[in-house]
Amino acid sequence: MTPSLIVSYVGRRAIPFIQLYALYVLGHGEDGPGGGFQGGVIFASSFVLLVLIAGWARARKDAPESIVDPLTATGCLLYAGIGFICILLGGAYLEYEAFAGANATAAAKQHAHHFALIGIELGVMITVTASMVTLYFEMSRPPEERNAPEDGSGDSDGEGADA
Amino acid sequence: MTVLQIVCTGMLAFGAIIMLASAAGVIRFPDFYSRLHAGGKGDTLGQGAVLLALAILSGFSLVTLKIVLIIFFIFIFNPTATHALARGAWLRGVEPWTKPESEDEEADE
């Protein structure tokens, strides 16, 4: 089936806007509807659109297993890492006010709270995005790709040739 | 009521009527393509009119900019989605509806 010029043209130009909107939703997590989970799912939906307009193999090249799989753990690491840094700075786990120091002003504590909250929301977003992208790629894997090793993922078969 | 409010009320009513006609078309039309024709065009214009009226009525603020962006994206992506659906159906071999020969006595012409 030949790809539709209209769909591929509009779709390619829509993807940056979808990703920008995902970051906007992420930034709104503190004081409105939104946050890491919703932003991550919206970000992942741009990859779903990429699969629909460019095909599975081409989209997998832009989001290879070797990058997406580690990102799933990186988000968790960011979340837990910020929590443990709070402990190292003398607070409780995820006590963001510890970033401002022991005897900081209330305004500085609120500032530290906001930034640390954005940090953990970013961690949630990275993990959700990577998980959703992995789920979609595995569920939509076409039959001819079923037993082929991923490009550059370091499989034991050692044949990285792409169809 | 100011002139602006009257114009905006007219646009809201226009958009509502267009979307009602679009919904009626989706229910009443005979096959996939004609229903898509009703839904795709009517929704785009109806939503555009309603949202534009709301953008003007809400005063000039950040909300106005957001609504204008929504109108812009609806006007691009709604026809694209309609095109993709119709193209997909055509490539899968969905036959367009044609007027049956035996029911000619019911037709206007």
PDB file of C-alpha atoms in Angstrom:
ATOM      1  CA  MET A   1       0.000   0.000   0.000  1.00  0.00           C
ATOM      2  CA  THR A   2       1.438   3.353  -0.972  1.00  0.00           C
ATOM      3  CA  PRO A   3       1.564   5.819   1.929  1.00  0.00           C
ATOM      4  CA  SER A   4      -0.780   8.783   1.765  1.00  0.00           C
ATOM      5  CA  LEU A   5       1.081  12.024   1.110  1.00  0.00           C
ATOM      6  CA  ILE A   6      -1.438  14.113   3.079  1.00  0.00           C
ATOM      7  CA  VAL A   7      -1.378  11.910   6.166  1.00  0.00           C
ATOM      8  CA  SER A   8       2.393  11.619   6.252  1.00  0.00           C
ATOM      9  CA  TYR A   9       2.907  15.366   5.640  1.00  0.00           C
ATOM     10  CA  VAL A  10       0.463  16.496   8.333  1.00  0.00           C
ATOM     11  CA  GLY A  11       1.500  13.735  10.728  1.00  0.00           C
ATOM     12  CA  ARG A  12       5.175  14.567  10.566  1.00  0.00           C
ATOM     13  CA  ARG A  13       4.446  18.208  11.322  1.00  0.00           C
ATOM     14  CA  ALA A  14       2.062  17.280  14.127  1.00  0.00           C
ATOM     15  CA  ILE A  15       4.590  15.228  16.086  1.00  0.00           C
ATOM     16  CA  PRO A  16       6.627  18.184  17.469  1.00  0.00           C
ATOM     17  CA  PHE A  17       3.423  19.904  18.591  1.00  0.00           C
ATOM     18  CA  ILE A  18       2.252  16.764  20.378  1.00  0.00           C
ATOM     19  CA  GLN A  19       5.580  16.493  22.185  1.00  0.00           C
ATOM     20  CA  LEU A  20       5.537  20.195  23.076  1.00  0.00           C
ATOM     21  CA  TYR A  21       2.017  19.784  24.445  1.00  0.00           C
ATOM     22  CA  ALA A  22       3.219  16.821  26.519  1.00  0.00           C
ATOM     23  CA  LEU A  23       5.849  19.051  28.120  1.00  0.00           C
ATOM     24  CA  TYR A  24       3.184  21.723  28.721  1.00  0.00           C
ATOM     25  CA  VAL A  25       1.016  19.146  30.516  1.00  0.00           C
ATOM     26  CA  LEU A  26       4.083  18.069  32.521  1.00  0.00           C
ATOM     27  CA  GLY A  27       4.742  21.646  33.609  1.00  0.00           C
ATOM     28  CA  HIS A  28       1.140  22.072  34.718  1.00  0.00           C
ATOM     29  CA  GLY A  29       1.251  19.102  37.097  1.00  0.00           C
ATOM     30  CA  GLU A  30       1.721  21.274  40.170  1.00  0.00           C
ATOM     31  CA  ASP A  31      -1.234  23.619  39.947  1.00  0.00           C
ATOM     32  CA  GLY A  32      -3.691  22.141  37.503  1.00  0.00           C
ATOM     33  CA  PRO A  33      -4.785  19.017  35.691  1.00  0.00           C
ATOM     34  CA  GLY A  34      -1.761  17.280  34.257  1.00  0.00           C
ATOM     35  CA  GLY A  35       1.523  15.901  35.449  1.00  0.00           C
ATOM     36  CA  GLY A  36       4.040  13.216  34.672  1.00  0.00           C
ATOM     37  CA  PHE A  37       1.655  10.374  33.899  1.00  0.00           C
ATOM     38  CA  GLN A  38      -0.558  12.302  31.506  1.00  0.00           C
ATOM     39  CA  GLY A  39       2.376  14.073  29.887  1.00  0.00           C
ATOM     40  CA  GLY A  40       4.180  10.770  29.405  1.00  0.00           C
ATOM     41  CA  VAL A  41       1.200   9.158  27.728  1.00  0.00           C
ATOM     42  CA  ILE A  42       0.768  12.158  25.402  1.00  0.00           C
ATOM     43  CA  PHE A  43       4.481  12.041  24.578  1.00  0.00           C
ATOM     44  CA  ALA A  44       4.223   8.323  23.823  1.00  0.00           C
ATOM     45  CA  SER A  45       1.228   8.939  21.563  1.00  0.00           C
ATOM     46  CA  SER A  46       3.511  10.883  19.227  1.00  0.00           C
ATOM     47  CA  PHE A  47       5.430   7.644  18.691  1.00  0.00           C
ATOM     48  CA  VAL A  48       2.170   5.820  17.976  1.00  0.00           C
ATOM     49  CA  LEU A  49       1.509   8.431  15.273  1.00  0.00           C
ATOM     50  CA  LEU A  50       5.044   7.894  13.951  1.00  0.00           C
ATOM     51  CA  VAL A  51       4.403   4.150  13.639  1.00  0.00           C
ATOM     52  CA  LEU A  52       1.138   4.835  11.789  1.00  0.00           C
ATOM     53  CA  ILE A  53       2.669   7.218   9.235  1.00  0.00           C
ATOM     54  CA  ALA A  54       6.200   5.828   8.790  1.00  0.00           C
ATOM     55  CA  GLY A  55       5.826   2.112   9.417  1.00  0.00           C
ATOM     56  CA  TRP A  56       7.016  -0.089  12.245  1.00  0.00           C
ATOM     57  CA  ALA A  57      10.631  -0.654  11.216  1.00  0.00           C
ATOM     58  CA  ARG A  58      11.318   3.009  10.422  1.00  0.00           C
ATOM     59  CA  ALA A  59       9.769   4.169  13.707  1.00  0.00           C
ATOM     60  CA  ARG A  60      11.709   1.569  15.682  1.00  0.00           C
ATOM     61  CA  LYS A  61      14.870   3.090  14.243  1.00  0.00           C
ATOM     62  CA  ASP A  62      13.965   6.444  15.837  1.00  0.00           C
ATOM     63  CA  ALA A  63      13.129   4.814  19.170  1.00  0.00           C
ATOM     64  CA  PRO A  64      15.459   1.792  19.347  1.00  0.00           C
ATOM     65  CA  GLU A  65      15.287  -0.734  22.156  1.00  0.00           C
ATOM     66  CA  SER A  66      18.826   0.173  23.187  1.00  0.00           C
ATOM     67  CA  ILE A  67      17.637   3.684  24.134  1.00  0.00           C
ATOM     68  CA  VAL A  68      14.025   3.194  25.205  1.00  0.00           C
ATOM     69  CA  ASP A  69      14.599   0.253  27.552  1.00  0.00           C
ATOM     70  CA  PRO A  70      17.255   2.000  29.694  1.00  0.00           C
ATOM     71  CA  LEU A  71      15.034   5.107  29.830  1.00  0.00           C
ATOM     72  CA  THR A  72      12.362   3.069  31.619  1.00  0.00           C
ATOM     73  CA  ALA A  73      14.774   2.594  34.505  1.00  0.00           C
ATOM     74  CA  THR A  74      16.267   6.097  34.235  1.00  0.00           C
ATOM     75  CA  GLY A  75      12.959   7.706  35.182  1.00  0.00           C
ATOM     76  CA  CYS A  76      12.679   5.525  38.293  1.00  0.00           C
ATOM     77  CA  LEU A  77      16.279   6.383  39.138  1.00  0.00           C
ATOM     78  CA  LEU A  78      15.538  10.101  38.839  1.00  0.00           C
ATOM     79  CA  TYR A  79      12.488   9.787  41.097  1.00  0.00           C
ATOM     80  CA  ALA A  80      14.191   7.680  43.759  1.00  0.00           C
ATOM     81  CA  GLY A  81      17.446   9.610  43.431  1.00  0.00           C
ATOM     82  CA  ILE A  82      15.784  12.922  44.285  1.00  0.00           C
ATOM     83  CA  GLY A  83      14.166  11.201  47.250  1.00  0.00           C
ATOM     84  CA  PHE A  84      17.498   9.881  48.519  1.00  0.00           C
ATOM     85  CA  ILE A  85      19.261  13.206  47.959  1.00  0.00           C
ATOM     86  CA  CYS A  86      16.680  14.646  50.344  1.00  0.00           C
ATOM     87  CA  ILE A  87      17.802  12.086  52.943  1.00  0.00           C
ATOM     88  CA  LEU A  88      21.466  12.951  52.327  1.00  0.00           C
ATOM     89  CA  LEU A  89      20.645  16.638  52.855  1.00  0.00           C
ATOM     90  CA  GLY A  90      19.125  15.876  56.239  1.00  0.00           C
ATOM     91  CA  GLY A  91      15.411  15.580  55.438  1.00  0.00           C
ATOM     92  CA  ALA A  92      13.065  12.647  55.118  1.00  0.00           C
ATOM     93  CA  TYR A  93      12.596  10.648  51.901  1.00  0.00           C
ATOM     94  CA  LEU A  94      11.117  13.031  49.285  1.00  0.00           C
ATOM     95  CA  GLU A  95      11.094  15.927  51.757  1.00  0.00           C
ATOM     96  CA  TYR A  96      11.801  18.555  49.105  1.00  0.00           C
ATOM     97  CA  GLU A  97      12.278  21.404  51.587  1.00  0.00           C
ATOM     98  CA  ALA A  98      15.643  19.836  52.492  1.00  0.00           C
ATOM     99  CA  PHE A  99      17.041  21.225  49.225  1.00  0.00           C
ATOM    100  CA  ALA A 100      16.726  24.776  50.581  1.00  0.00           C
ATOM    101  CA  GLY A 101      18.897  24.065  53.627  1.00  0.00           C
ATOM    102  CA  ALA A 102      18.165  23.719  57.335  1.00  0.00           C
ATOM    103  CA  ASN A 103      17.276  27.318  58.206  1.00  0.00           C
ATOM    104  CA  ALA A 104      15.956  28.717  54.927  1.00  0.00           C
ATOM    105  CA  THR A 105      13.141  31.194  54.507  1.00  0.00           C
ATOM    106  CA  ALA A 106       9.646  29.985  53.728  1.00  0.00           C
ATOM    107  CA  ALA A 107       9.899  31.400  50.199  1.00  0.00           C
ATOM    108  CA  ALA A 108      13.133  29.503  49.535  1.00  0.00           C
ATOM    109  CA  LYS A 109      11.562  26.291  50.844  1.00  0.00           C
ATOM    110  CA  GLN A 110       8.601  26.749  48.524  1.00  0.00           C
ATOM    111  CA  HIS A 111      11.004  27.354  45.644  1.00  0.00           C
ATOM    112  CA  ALA A 112      12.891  24.139  46.442  1.00  0.00           C
ATOM    113  CA  HIS A 113       9.581  22.286  46.688  1.00  0.00           C
ATOM    114  CA  HIS A 114       8.531  23.424  43.200  1.00  0.00           C
ATOM    115  CA  PHE A 115      11.803  22.484  41.524  1.00  0.00           C
ATOM    116  CA  ALA A 116      12.082  19.083  43.196  1.00  0.00           C
ATOM    117  CA  LEU A 117       8.457  18.353  42.307  1.00  0.00           C
ATOM    118  CA  ILE A 118       9.147  19.148  38.639  1.00  0.00           C
ATOM    119  CA  GLY A 119      12.166  16.830  38.902  1.00  0.00           C
ATOM    120  CA  ILE A 120      10.231  13.827  40.117  1.00  0.00           C
ATOM    121  CA  GLU A 121       7.419  14.531  37.649  1.00  0.00           C
ATOM    122  CA  LEU A 122      10.048  14.457  34.905  1.00  0.00           C
ATOM    123  CA  GLY A 123      11.179  11.075  36.211  1.00  0.00           C
ATOM    124  CA  VAL A 124       7.599   9.789  36.121  1.00  0.00           C
ATOM    125  CA  MET A 125       7.187  11.154  32.603  1.00  0.00           C
ATOM    126  CA  ILE A 126      10.346   9.475  31.292  1.00  0.00           C
ATOM    127  CA  THR A 127       9.331   6.114  32.737  1.00  0.00           C
ATOM    128  CA  VAL A 128       5.741   6.330  31.503  1.00  0.00           C
ATOM    129  CA  THR A 129       6.847   7.419  28.022  1.00  0.00           C
ATOM    130  CA  ALA A 130       9.389   4.618  27.689  1.00  0.00           C
ATOM    131  CA  SER A 131       6.960   1.997  29.037  1.00  0.00           C
ATOM    132  CA  MET A 132       4.153   3.079  26.727  1.00  0.00           C
ATOM    133  CA  VAL A 133       6.449   3.204  23.694  1.00  0.00           C
ATOM    134  CA  THR A 134       7.769  -0.274  24.498  1.00  0.00           C
ATOM    135  CA  LEU A 135       4.252  -1.643  25.008  1.00  0.00           C
ATOM    136  CA  TYR A 136       3.001  -0.183  21.731  1.00  0.00           C
ATOM    137  CA  PHE A 137       5.977  -1.374  19.717  1.00  0.00           C
ATOM    138  CA  GLU A 138       5.680  -4.897  21.101  1.00  0.00           C
ATOM    139  CA  MET A 139       1.926  -5.086  20.523  1.00  0.00           C
ATOM    140  CA  SER A 140       2.116  -3.682  16.990  1.00  0.00           C
ATOM    141  CA  ARG A 141       5.138  -5.718  15.902  1.00  0.00           C
ATOM    142  CA  PRO A 142       4.415  -6.986  12.364  1.00  0.00           C
ATOM    143  CA  PRO A 143       4.831 -10.734  11.713  1.00  0.00           C
ATOM    144  CA  GLU A 144       7.939 -10.322   9.557  1.00  0.00           C
ATOM    145  CA  GLU A 145       9.694  -8.595  12.481  1.00  0.00           C
ATOM    146  CA  ARG A 146       8.623 -11.172  15.020  1.00  0.00           C
ATOM    147  CA  ASN A 147      11.795 -13.250  15.187  1.00  0.00           C
ATOM    148  CA  ALA A 148      14.263 -10.748  13.793  1.00  0.00           C
ATOM    149  CA  PRO A 149      16.779  -9.259  16.213  1.00  0.00           C
ATOM    150  CA  GLU A 150      16.499  -5.537  16.889  1.00  0.00           C
ATOM    151  CA  ASP A 151      18.830  -3.184  15.083  1.00  0.00           C
ATOM    152  CA  GLY A 152      21.752  -2.412  17.363  1.00  0.00           C
ATOM    153  CA  SER A 153      20.259  -3.910  20.505  1.00  0.00           C
ATOM    154  CA  GLY A 154      23.140  -6.336  20.943  1.00  0.00           C
ATOM    155  CA  ASP A 155      21.237  -9.597  20.555  1.00  0.00           C
ATOM    156  CA  SER A 156      23.199 -12.836  20.632  1.00  0.00           C
ATOM    157  CA  ASP A 157      22.252 -13.675  17.025  1.00  0.00           C
ATOM    158  CA  GLY A 158      24.539 -10.899  15.879  1.00  0.00           C
ATOM    159  CA  GLU A 159      22.781 -10.139  12.592  1.00  0.00           C
ATOM    160  CA  GLY A 160      21.876  -6.465  12.640  1.00  0.00           C
ATOM    161  CA  ALA A 161      20.677  -6.280   9.039  1.00  0.00           C
ATOM    162  CA  ASP A 162      17.427  -4.354   8.683  1.00  0.00           C
ATOM    163  CA  ALA A 163      14.751  -5.438   6.249  1.00  0.00           C
TER     164      ALA A 163
ATOM    165  CA  MET B   1     -26.342  43.349  24.872  1.00  0.00           C
ATOM    166  CA  THR B   2     -23.567  44.791  22.849  1.00  0.00           C
ATOM    167  CA  VAL B   3     -23.181  44.183  19.136  1.00  0.00           C
ATOM    168  CA  LEU B   4     -20.264  41.862  19.843  1.00  0.00           C
ATOM    169  CA  GLN B   5     -22.379  39.679  22.116  1.00  0.00           C
ATOM    170  CA  ILE B   6     -25.158  39.472  19.529  1.00  0.00           C
ATOM    171  CA  VAL B   7     -22.701  38.453  16.815  1.00  0.00           C
ATOM    172  CA  CYS B   8     -21.119  35.847  19.103  1.00  0.00           C
ATOM    173  CA  THR B   9     -24.534  34.454  20.055  1.00  0.00           C
ATOM    174  CA  GLY B  10     -25.323  34.155  16.373  1.00  0.00           C
ATOM    175  CA  MET B  11     -22.070  32.273  15.799  1.00  0.00           C
ATOM    176  CA  LEU B  12     -22.811  29.917  18.705  1.00  0.00           C
ATOM    177  CA  ALA B  13     -26.270  29.197  17.283  1.00  0.00           C
ATOM    178  CA  PHE B  14     -24.789  28.721  13.790  1.00  0.00           C
ATOM    179  CA  GLY B  15     -22.208  26.274  15.112  1.00  0.00           C
ATOM    180  CA  ALA B  16     -24.805  24.360  17.106  1.00  0.00           C
ATOM    181  CA  ILE B  17     -27.103  24.064  14.050  1.00  0.00           C
ATOM    182  CA  ILE B  18     -24.221  22.915  11.844  1.00  0.00           C
ATOM    183  CA  MET B  19     -23.183  20.278  14.365  1.00  0.00           C
ATOM    184  CA  LEU B  20     -26.787  19.127  14.768  1.00  0.00           C
ATOM    185  CA  ALA B  21     -27.043  18.720  10.987  1.00  0.00           C
ATOM    186  CA  SER B  22     -23.727  16.863  11.037  1.00  0.00           C
ATOM    187  CA  ALA B  23     -24.981  14.482  13.730  1.00  0.00           C
ATOM    188  CA  ALA B  24     -28.214  13.901  11.812  1.00  0.00           C
ATOM    189  CA  GLY B  25     -26.155  13.168   8.712  1.00  0.00           C
ATOM    190  CA  VAL B  26     -24.012  10.613  10.529  1.00  0.00           C
ATOM    191  CA  ILE B  27     -27.175   8.787  11.657  1.00  0.00           C
ATOM    192  CA  ARG B  28     -29.253   9.103   8.491  1.00  0.00           C
ATOM    193  CA  PHE B  29     -26.817   8.769   5.592  1.00  0.00           C
ATOM    194  CA  PRO B  30     -26.713   5.370   3.898  1.00  0.00           C
ATOM    195  CA  ASP B  31     -23.063   4.271   3.859  1.00  0.00           C
ATOM    196  CA  PHE B  32     -19.617   4.841   5.342  1.00  0.00           C
ATOM    197  CA  TYR B  33     -18.360   7.478   2.906  1.00  0.00           C
ATOM    198  CA  SER B  34     -21.398   9.744   3.061  1.00  0.00           C
ATOM    199  CA  ARG B  35     -21.471   9.512   6.865  1.00  0.00           C
ATOM    200  CA  LEU B  36     -17.813  10.453   6.954  1.00  0.00           C
ATOM    201  CA  HIS B  37     -18.593  13.349   4.633  1.00  0.00           C
ATOM    202  CA  ALA B  38     -21.261  14.623   7.045  1.00  0.00           C
ATOM    203  CA  GLY B  39     -19.192  14.094  10.185  1.00  0.00           C
ATOM    204  CA  GLY B  40     -15.901  15.428   8.901  1.00  0.00           C
ATOM    205  CA  LYS B  41     -17.123  18.684   7.361  1.00  0.00           C
ATOM    206  CA  GLY B  42     -19.872  19.498   9.850  1.00  0.00           C
ATOM    207  CA  ASP B  43     -17.776  18.949  12.949  1.00  0.00           C
ATOM    208  CA  THR B  44     -14.908  21.051  11.645  1.00  0.00           C
ATOM    209  CA  LEU B  45     -17.060  24.058  10.782  1.00  0.00           C
ATOM    210  CA  GLY B  46     -19.362  23.727  13.798  1.00  0.00           C
ATOM    211  CA  GLN B  47     -16.557  23.430  16.326  1.00  0.00           C
ATOM    212  CA  GLY B  48     -14.713  26.278  14.625  1.00  0.00           C
ATOM    213  CA  ALA B  49     -17.710  28.600  14.875  1.00  0.00           C
ATOM    214  CA  VAL B  50     -18.498  27.713  18.496  1.00  0.00           C
ATOM    215  CA  LEU B  51     -14.892  28.003  19.637  1.00  0.00           C
ATOM    216  CA  LEU B  52     -14.340  31.277  17.783  1.00  0.00           C
ATOM    217  CA  ALA B  53     -17.418  32.764  19.475  1.00  0.00           C
ATOM    218  CA  LEU B  54     -16.142  31.591  22.861  1.00  0.00           C
ATOM    219  CA  ALA B  55     -12.693  33.030  22.147  1.00  0.00           C
ATOM    220  CA  ILE B  56     -14.170  36.450  21.386  1.00  0.00           C
ATOM    221  CA  LEU B  57     -16.600  36.352  24.331  1.00  0.00           C
ATOM    222  CA  SER B  58     -13.930  35.376  26.861  1.00  0.00           C
ATOM    223  CA  GLY B  59     -12.090  38.659  26.352  1.00  0.00           C
ATOM    224  CA  PHE B  60      -8.492  38.941  25.211  1.00  0.00           C
ATOM    225  CA  SER B  61      -6.346  36.745  27.447  1.00  0.00           C
ATOM    226  CA  LEU B  62      -4.223  33.621  27.370  1.00  0.00           C
ATOM    227  CA  VAL B  63      -7.412  31.579  27.046  1.00  0.00           C
ATOM    228  CA  THR B  64      -8.114  33.313  23.720  1.00  0.00           C
ATOM    229  CA  LEU B  65      -4.743  32.230  22.375  1.00  0.00           C
ATOM    230  CA  LYS B  66      -5.334  28.642  23.495  1.00  0.00           C
ATOM    231  CA  ILE B  67      -8.761  28.526  21.841  1.00  0.00           C
ATOM    232  CA  VAL B  68      -7.366  29.983  18.613  1.00  0.00           C
ATOM    233  CA  LEU B  69      -4.665  27.283  18.642  1.00  0.00           C
ATOM    234  CA  ILE B  70      -7.344  24.604  19.153  1.00  0.00           C
ATOM    235  CA  ILE B  71      -9.327  25.982  16.177  1.00  0.00           C
ATOM    236  CA  PHE B  72      -6.162  25.977  14.063  1.00  0.00           C
ATOM    237  CA  PHE B  73      -5.337  22.359  14.889  1.00  0.00           C
ATOM    238  CA  ILE B  74      -8.922  21.165  14.426  1.00  0.00           C
ATOM    239  CA  PHE B  75      -8.999  22.775  10.979  1.00  0.00           C
ATOM    240  CA  ILE B  76      -5.846  20.898  10.000  1.00  0.00           C
ATOM    241  CA  PHE B  77      -6.223  17.535  11.720  1.00  0.00           C
ATOM    242  CA  ASN B  78      -9.951  16.868  11.372  1.00  0.00           C
ATOM    243  CA  PRO B  79      -9.895  16.833   7.538  1.00  0.00           C
ATOM    244  CA  THR B  80      -6.662  14.825   7.650  1.00  0.00           C
ATOM    245  CA  ALA B  81      -8.259  12.183   9.861  1.00  0.00           C
ATOM    246  CA  THR B  82     -11.319  12.107   7.593  1.00  0.00           C
ATOM    247  CA  HIS B  83      -9.059  11.670   4.574  1.00  0.00           C
ATOM    248  CA  ALA B  84      -7.139   8.847   6.275  1.00  0.00           C
ATOM    249  CA  LEU B  85     -10.371   7.027   7.212  1.00  0.00           C
ATOM    250  CA  ALA B  86     -11.875   7.351   3.734  1.00  0.00           C
ATOM    251  CA  ARG B  87      -8.639   6.292   2.079  1.00  0.00           C
ATOM    252  CA  GLY B  88      -8.291   3.307   4.386  1.00  0.00           C
ATOM    253  CA  ALA B  89     -11.851   2.200   3.651  1.00  0.00           C
ATOM    254  CA  TRP B  90     -11.352   2.626  -0.119  1.00  0.00           C
ATOM    255  CA  LEU B  91      -8.124   0.601  -0.107  1.00  0.00           C
ATOM    256  CA  ARG B  92      -9.824  -2.132   1.916  1.00  0.00           C
ATOM    257  CA  GLY B  93     -12.516  -2.309  -0.768  1.00  0.00           C
ATOM    258  CA  VAL B  94     -15.545  -0.715   0.896  1.00  0.00           C
ATOM    259  CA  GLU B  95     -18.045  -0.110  -1.905  1.00  0.00           C
ATOM    260  CA  PRO B  96     -19.693   3.346  -2.078  1.00  0.00           C
ATOM    261  CA  TRP B  97     -23.476   3.350  -1.882  1.00  0.00           C
ATOM    262  CA  THR B  98     -25.373   3.828  -5.116  1.00  0.00           C
ATOM    263  CA  LYS B  99     -29.084   4.384  -5.585  1.00  0.00           C
ATOM    264  CA  PRO B 100     -30.878   1.059  -6.086  1.00  0.00           C
ATOM    265  CA  GLU B 101     -32.655   0.804  -9.441  1.00  0.00           C
ATOM    266  CA  SER B 102     -35.909  -0.584  -8.023  1.00  0.00           C
ATOM    267  CA  GLU B 103     -36.571   2.393  -5.715  1.00  0.00           C
ATOM    268  CA  ASP B 104     -36.709   4.999  -8.467  1.00  0.00           C
ATOM    269  CA  GLU B 105     -40.374   5.798  -7.797  1.00  0.00           C
ATOM    270  CA  GLU B 106     -39.437   7.182  -4.352  1.00  0.00           C
ATOM    271  CA  ALA B 107     -36.771   9.514  -5.704  1.00  0.00           C
ATOM    272  CA  ASP B 108     -37.471  13.147  -6.460  1.00  0.00           C
ATOM    273  CA  GLU B 109     -36.073  13.115  -9.993  1.00  0.00           C
TER     274      GLU B 109
END
